[in-house]
Structures are given as structure tokens and as C-alpha cells.
PDB file of C-alpha atoms and ligand atoms in Angstrom:
ATOM      1  CA  MET A 276     -86.790 -59.028-265.368  1.00 93.00           C
ATOM      2  CA  PHE A 277     -87.686 -61.703-267.930  1.00 95.00           C
ATOM      3  CA  VAL A 278     -91.393 -61.537-268.845  1.00 96.00           C
ATOM      4  CA  LYS A 279     -91.928 -62.704-272.439  1.00 96.00           C
ATOM      5  CA  GLU A 280     -90.768 -65.804-274.289  1.00 95.00           C
ATOM      6  CA  ASN A 281     -89.437 -64.784-277.742  1.00 94.00           C
ATOM      7  CA  GLY A 282     -89.979 -61.149-276.741  1.00 94.00           C
ATOM      8  CA  PRO A 283     -88.294 -58.066-278.249  1.00 94.00           C
ATOM      9  CA  LYS A 284     -84.565 -57.437-277.972  1.00 95.00           C
ATOM     10  CA  CYS A 285     -83.489 -55.500-274.882  1.00 95.00           C
ATOM     11  CA  SER A 286     -80.803 -52.798-274.631  1.00 93.00           C
ATOM     12  CA  CYS A 287     -78.750 -55.267-272.538  1.00 95.00           C
ATOM     13  CA  GLY A 288     -78.594 -57.709-275.468  1.00 96.00           C
ATOM     14  CA  GLY A 289     -81.118 -60.195-274.046  1.00 96.00           C
ATOM     15  CA  TYR A 290     -84.685 -60.854-275.221  1.00 97.00           C
ATOM     16  CA  GLY A 291     -88.105 -60.533-273.610  1.00 96.00           C
ATOM     17  CA  HIS A 292     -87.025 -58.395-270.664  1.00 97.00           C
ATOM     18  CA  LEU A 293     -89.549 -56.013-269.105  1.00 96.00           C
ATOM     19  CA  GLU A 294     -87.402 -53.036-270.099  1.00 96.00           C
ATOM     20  CA  ALA A 295     -87.685 -53.998-273.783  1.00 97.00           C
ATOM     21  CA  ILE A 296     -91.495 -53.741-273.545  1.00 97.00           C
ATOM     22  CA  ALA A 297     -92.457 -51.283-270.814  1.00 97.00           C
ATOM     23  CA  SER A 298     -89.645 -48.686-270.583  1.00 96.00           C
ATOM     24  CA  ALA A 299     -90.238 -45.167-271.936  1.00 95.00           C
ATOM     25  CA  GLN A 300     -87.620 -45.803-274.614  1.00 95.00           C
ATOM     26  CA  ALA A 301     -89.223 -49.099-275.675  1.00 97.00           C
ATOM     27  CA  ILE A 302     -92.703 -47.534-275.870  1.00 98.00           C
ATOM     28  CA  SER A 303     -91.521 -44.583-278.004  1.00 97.00           C
ATOM     29  CA  SER A 304     -89.418 -46.809-280.288  1.00 97.00           C
ATOM     30  CA  ALA A 305     -92.258 -49.294-280.810  1.00 97.00           C
ATOM     31  CA  MET A 306     -94.635 -46.454-281.679  1.00 97.00           C
ATOM     32  CA  ILE A 307     -92.240 -44.932-284.235  1.00 97.00           C
ATOM     33  CA  GLY A 308     -91.339 -48.338-285.702  1.00 97.00           C
ATOM     34  CA  LEU A 309     -94.932 -49.572-286.085  1.00 97.00           C
ATOM     35  CA  SER A 310     -96.231 -46.254-287.433  1.00 96.00           C
ATOM     36  CA  VAL A 311     -94.310 -46.791-290.685  1.00 96.00           C
ATOM     37  CA  GLU A 312     -97.067 -49.155-291.851  1.00 96.00           C
ATOM     38  CA  HIS A 313     -99.955 -47.122-290.376  1.00 97.00           C
ATOM     39  CA  PRO A 314    -100.443 -43.693-292.002  1.00 96.00           C
ATOM     40  CA  GLU A 315    -103.116 -42.613-289.490  1.00 97.00           C
ATOM     41  CA  THR A 316    -100.705 -43.325-286.624  1.00 97.00           C
ATOM     42  CA  GLU A 317     -97.896 -41.475-288.409  1.00 97.00           C
ATOM     43  CA  GLU A 318    -100.243 -38.518-288.761  1.00 97.00           C
ATOM     44  CA  ALA A 319    -101.207 -38.681-285.057  1.00 97.00           C
ATOM     45  CA  ILE A 320     -97.523 -38.720-284.060  1.00 97.00           C
ATOM     46  CA  ARG A 321     -96.834 -35.701-286.285  1.00 96.00           C
ATOM     47  CA  ARG A 322     -99.755 -33.889-284.679  1.00 96.00           C
ATOM     48  CA  VAL A 323     -98.660 -34.411-281.052  1.00 97.00           C
ATOM     49  CA  THR A 324     -94.921 -33.910-281.619  1.00 96.00           C
ATOM     50  CA  GLY A 325     -95.069 -30.934-283.979  1.00 94.00           C
ATOM     51  CA  ALA A 326     -93.620 -33.106-286.802  1.00 90.00           C
ATOM     52  CA  ARG A 327     -90.680 -34.239-284.615  1.00 95.00           C
ATOM     53  CA  ALA A 328     -91.660 -37.908-284.426  1.00 93.00           C
ATOM     54  CA  GLU A 329     -88.400 -38.868-282.669  1.00 93.00           C
ATOM     55  CA  ARG A 330     -89.517 -36.767-279.696  1.00 96.00           C
ATOM     56  CA  ILE A 331     -92.658 -38.756-278.949  1.00 97.00           C
ATOM     57  CA  THR A 332     -92.890 -39.562-275.246  1.00 96.00           C
ATOM     58  CA  ALA A 333     -94.339 -42.624-273.543  1.00 96.00           C
ATOM     59  CA  GLU A 334     -96.995 -40.377-271.999  1.00 96.00           C
ATOM     60  CA  GLN A 335     -98.071 -39.222-275.478  1.00 97.00           C
ATOM     61  CA  VAL A 336     -98.367 -42.853-276.604  1.00 98.00           C
ATOM     62  CA  PHE A 337    -100.646 -43.527-273.591  1.00 98.00           C
ATOM     63  CA  ARG A 338    -102.763 -40.505-274.574  1.00 97.00           C
ATOM     64  CA  LEU A 339    -103.015 -41.603-278.229  1.00 98.00           C
ATOM     65  CA  ALA A 340    -104.081 -45.073-277.065  1.00 98.00           C
ATOM     66  CA  ALA A 341    -106.798 -43.500-274.910  1.00 97.00           C
ATOM     67  CA  GLU A 342    -107.908 -41.449-277.937  1.00 97.00           C
ATOM     68  CA  GLY A 343    -108.351 -44.640-279.943  1.00 97.00           C
ATOM     69  CA  ASP A 344    -105.174 -45.052-282.007  1.00 98.00           C
ATOM     70  CA  ASN A 345    -104.939 -48.794-282.743  1.00 97.00           C
ATOM     71  CA  VAL A 346    -101.147 -49.005-282.867  1.00 98.00           C
ATOM     72  CA  ALA A 347    -100.779 -47.128-279.579  1.00 98.00           C
ATOM     73  CA  GLN A 348    -103.460 -49.339-278.008  1.00 98.00           C
ATOM     74  CA  GLY A 349    -101.533 -52.499-278.946  1.00 98.00           C
ATOM     75  CA  ILE A 350     -98.314 -51.125-277.430  1.00 98.00           C
ATOM     76  CA  ILE A 351     -99.996 -49.953-274.224  1.00 98.00           C
ATOM     77  CA  GLN A 352    -101.887 -53.229-273.863  1.00 97.00           C
ATOM     78  CA  ASP A 353     -98.509 -55.025-273.860  1.00 97.00           C
ATOM     79  CA  VAL A 354     -97.188 -52.554-271.250  1.00 97.00           C
ATOM     80  CA  HIS A 355    -100.144 -53.309-268.970  1.00 97.00           C
ATOM     81  CA  THR A 356     -99.916 -57.056-269.586  1.00 96.00           C
ATOM     82  CA  TYR A 357     -96.200 -57.499-268.930  1.00 97.00           C
ATOM     83  CA  LEU A 358     -95.807 -54.850-266.248  1.00 97.00           C
ATOM     84  CA  GLY A 359     -98.821 -56.493-264.596  1.00 96.00           C
ATOM     85  CA  ILE A 360     -97.117 -59.910-264.696  1.00 96.00           C
ATOM     86  CA  ALA A 361     -93.886 -58.465-263.300  1.00 96.00           C
ATOM     87  CA  LEU A 362     -95.642 -56.607-260.469  1.00 96.00           C
ATOM     88  CA  ALA A 363     -97.882 -59.579-259.650  1.00 96.00           C
ATOM     89  CA  ASN A 364     -94.760 -61.729-259.224  1.00 95.00           C
ATOM     90  CA  ILE A 365     -93.202 -59.100-256.961  1.00 94.00           C
ATOM     91  CA  VAL A 366     -96.419 -58.903-254.913  1.00 95.00           C
ATOM     92  CA  HIS A 367     -96.417 -62.678-254.444  1.00 94.00           C
ATOM     93  CA  LEU A 368     -92.736 -62.660-253.501  1.00 94.00           C
ATOM     94  CA  ILE A 369     -92.583 -59.817-250.988  1.00 93.00           C
ATOM     95  CA  ASN A 370     -96.233 -58.863-250.343  1.00 93.00           C
ATOM     96  CA  PRO A 371     -95.747 -55.064-250.210  1.00 94.00           C
ATOM     97  CA  GLY A 372     -98.443 -52.718-248.900  1.00 94.00           C
ATOM     98  CA  LEU A 373     -97.512 -49.997-251.362  1.00 95.00           C
ATOM     99  CA  ILE A 374     -95.972 -49.882-254.839  1.00 95.00           C
ATOM    100  CA  ILE A 375     -94.817 -46.476-256.080  1.00 92.00           C
ATOM    101  CA  LEU A 376     -94.321 -46.217-259.832  1.00 92.00           C
ATOM    102  CA  GLY A 377     -91.863 -43.524-260.843  1.00 88.00           C
ATOM    103  CA  GLY A 378     -89.959 -42.491-263.945  1.00 87.00           C
ATOM    104  CA  GLN A 379     -91.177 -41.325-267.342  1.00 90.00           C
ATOM    105  CA  VAL A 380     -93.729 -44.084-267.916  1.00 93.00           C
ATOM    106  CA  ALA A 381     -95.468 -43.222-264.638  1.00 93.00           C
ATOM    107  CA  GLN A 382     -96.086 -39.723-266.037  1.00 92.00           C
ATOM    108  CA  ALA A 383     -99.049 -41.321-267.823  1.00 95.00           C
ATOM    109  CA  GLY A 384    -100.759 -41.278-264.398  1.00 94.00           C
ATOM    110  CA  ASP A 385    -104.157 -42.986-264.243  1.00 95.00           C
ATOM    111  CA  LEU A 386    -103.827 -44.186-267.852  1.00 97.00           C
ATOM    112  CA  LEU A 387    -101.076 -46.456-266.492  1.00 96.00           C
ATOM    113  CA  ILE A 388    -102.157 -46.992-262.888  1.00 96.00           C
ATOM    114  CA  LYS A 389    -105.872 -47.835-263.226  1.00 96.00           C
ATOM    115  CA  PRO A 390    -105.641 -50.706-265.763  1.00 96.00           C
ATOM    116  CA  LEU A 391    -102.510 -51.975-264.026  1.00 95.00           C
ATOM    117  CA  GLN A 392    -104.322 -52.062-260.687  1.00 94.00           C
ATOM    118  CA  ALA A 393    -107.118 -54.140-262.241  1.00 95.00           C
ATOM    119  CA  ARG A 394    -104.603 -56.530-263.785  1.00 95.00           C
ATOM    120  CA  ILE A 395    -102.667 -57.028-260.561  1.00 94.00           C
ATOM    121  CA  HIS A 396    -105.891 -57.771-258.692  1.00 93.00           C
ATOM    122  CA  ASP A 397    -106.816 -60.322-261.404  1.00 95.00           C
ATOM    123  CA  LEU A 398    -103.424 -62.026-261.247  1.00 95.00           C
ATOM    124  CA  CYS A 399    -102.741 -62.014-257.513  1.00 94.00           C
ATOM    125  CA  LEU A 400    -104.116 -64.019-254.647  1.00 92.00           C
ATOM    126  CA  ALA A 401    -106.774 -61.874-253.003  1.00 91.00           C
ATOM    127  CA  ALA A 402    -104.937 -62.063-249.682  1.00 89.00           C
ATOM    128  CA  ALA A 403    -101.826 -60.588-251.304  1.00 87.00           C
ATOM    129  CA  SER A 404    -103.445 -57.780-253.289  1.00 88.00           C
ATOM    130  CA  SER A 405    -106.470 -56.704-251.233  1.00 88.00           C
ATOM    131  CA  SER A 406    -104.544 -54.208-249.096  1.00 88.00           C
ATOM    132  CA  LEU A 407    -102.040 -53.266-251.812  1.00 93.00           C
ATOM    133  CA  ARG A 408    -101.957 -49.679-253.015  1.00 94.00           C
ATOM    134  CA  LEU A 409    -100.441 -48.749-256.378  1.00 95.00           C
ATOM    135  CA  VAL A 410     -99.620 -45.059-256.796  1.00 94.00           C
ATOM    136  CA  GLN A 411     -97.775 -42.646-259.038  1.00 92.00           C
ATOM    137  CA  GLY A 412     -94.582 -41.277-257.459  1.00 88.00           C
ATOM    138  CA  SER A 413     -94.435 -37.555-256.727  1.00 84.00           C
ATOM    139  CA  LEU A 414     -90.825 -37.118-257.925  1.00 81.00           C
ATOM    140  CA  GLY A 415     -91.746 -37.274-261.628  1.00 72.00           C
ATOM    141  CA  SER A 416     -89.224 -38.504-264.162  1.00 69.00           C
ATOM    142  CA  GLU A 417     -86.303 -37.462-261.925  1.00 76.00           C
ATOM    143  CA  ALA A 418     -87.069 -40.117-259.296  1.00 76.00           C
ATOM    144  CA  ASN A 419     -84.040 -42.309-260.025  1.00 76.00           C
ATOM    145  CA  ILE A 420     -81.676 -39.321-259.994  1.00 82.00           C
ATOM    146  CA  VAL A 421     -83.120 -38.095-256.682  1.00 82.00           C
ATOM    147  CA  GLY A 422     -82.764 -41.628-255.315  1.00 81.00           C
ATOM    148  CA  ALA A 423     -79.137 -41.869-256.428  1.00 84.00           C
ATOM    149  CA  VAL A 424     -78.281 -38.486-254.874  1.00 87.00           C
ATOM    150  CA  THR A 425     -80.045 -39.461-251.633  1.00 86.00           C
ATOM    151  CA  LEU A 426     -77.984 -42.655-251.430  1.00 87.00           C
ATOM    152  CA  ALA A 427     -74.771 -40.711-252.062  1.00 89.00           C
ATOM    153  CA  LEU A 428     -75.664 -38.186-249.331  1.00 89.00           C
ATOM    154  CA  GLN A 429     -76.354 -41.011-246.876  1.00 89.00           C
ATOM    155  CA  ASP A 430     -72.829 -42.337-247.573  1.00 86.00           C
ATOM    156  CA  ILE A 431     -71.308 -38.917-246.748  1.00 82.00           C
ATOM    157  CA  GLU A 432     -73.052 -38.596-243.348  1.00 69.00           C
TER     158      GLU A 432
HETATM  159 ZN1  LIG B1193     -82.359 -56.542-270.617  1.00 53.95          ZN
END
């Protein structure tokens, strides 16, 4: 989904797509890339990854943002902003009663869900968002694999 004019390059080759800003891969890459010019952030990454910076997870970036790391806060603010825009558009299009966020980014739990909820309520018509619930999926980071297997099993029956 396109969300940002002149946004970062996406793995598909396009620019400004939601995946290039709010996917687990994008969050980790942004954190590693931006830390090069911020020694305190580099140090924080070393601390939480046991000096294996390349292993930093999106959830850890959310935690560092909550702990006050400026670089992490900038990245997570963009995640909330653009994921909020994308979800608000979906809410206005199909008016769902429930949105379940799964995958690695959703592992951040309330650090993702709470600010996102506030943003969606700000952006949406009250009638569209008042009865909307936004929750973390219970299938963890394996949700898409479980979904794919479920679809395949339905084909077999
Ligand atoms: Zn793309």
C-alpha cells in the first residue's frame, strides 16, 4: 500500500510503500542504518542484542523507543503515523468491527496497539471507528504461515 510521497525504497522496487516503513525488516534496517551517526543508539543496540546488531528485532526497537532512545522514537513515530494512515483508509473503505494485527511487528503489543488506536480514532469518522476494536493476534509471528497452511488444508477437504 502506498502511504508516503518520496518515501523509502521498498523491497518490491517501488517507493513509499507501507512495507518499506512499517515491516519488521524495515524497522530493524532503519535502526541499524541510522545508528551509525548516533553513538548512544549504537550502544543501546549492542546492549539489547549482545553485540549482534544485525539481530535487532522490531520489538526491541519499540522497547528502545519507549525507554527514550531518540533514533528509535523517530522510527516508531513513522510506523504509527503511516500504519495509522493505512488502517484509517481501510476502516473508511470496509468499516470492520475488528482489526487483528499479527506478525513480528505486532509482537510489540501495547507499544504498537495503544498509540495506533489513538491515531485511528483521530483520523477516522467517529461513526466508523467508535465500535472498532484493534487487537494483537494470538498466533504470534507465525500468523501468516498458519494462515497459508489453513488455506491449503481447506483446498484438500
Ligand atoms: Zn513495495
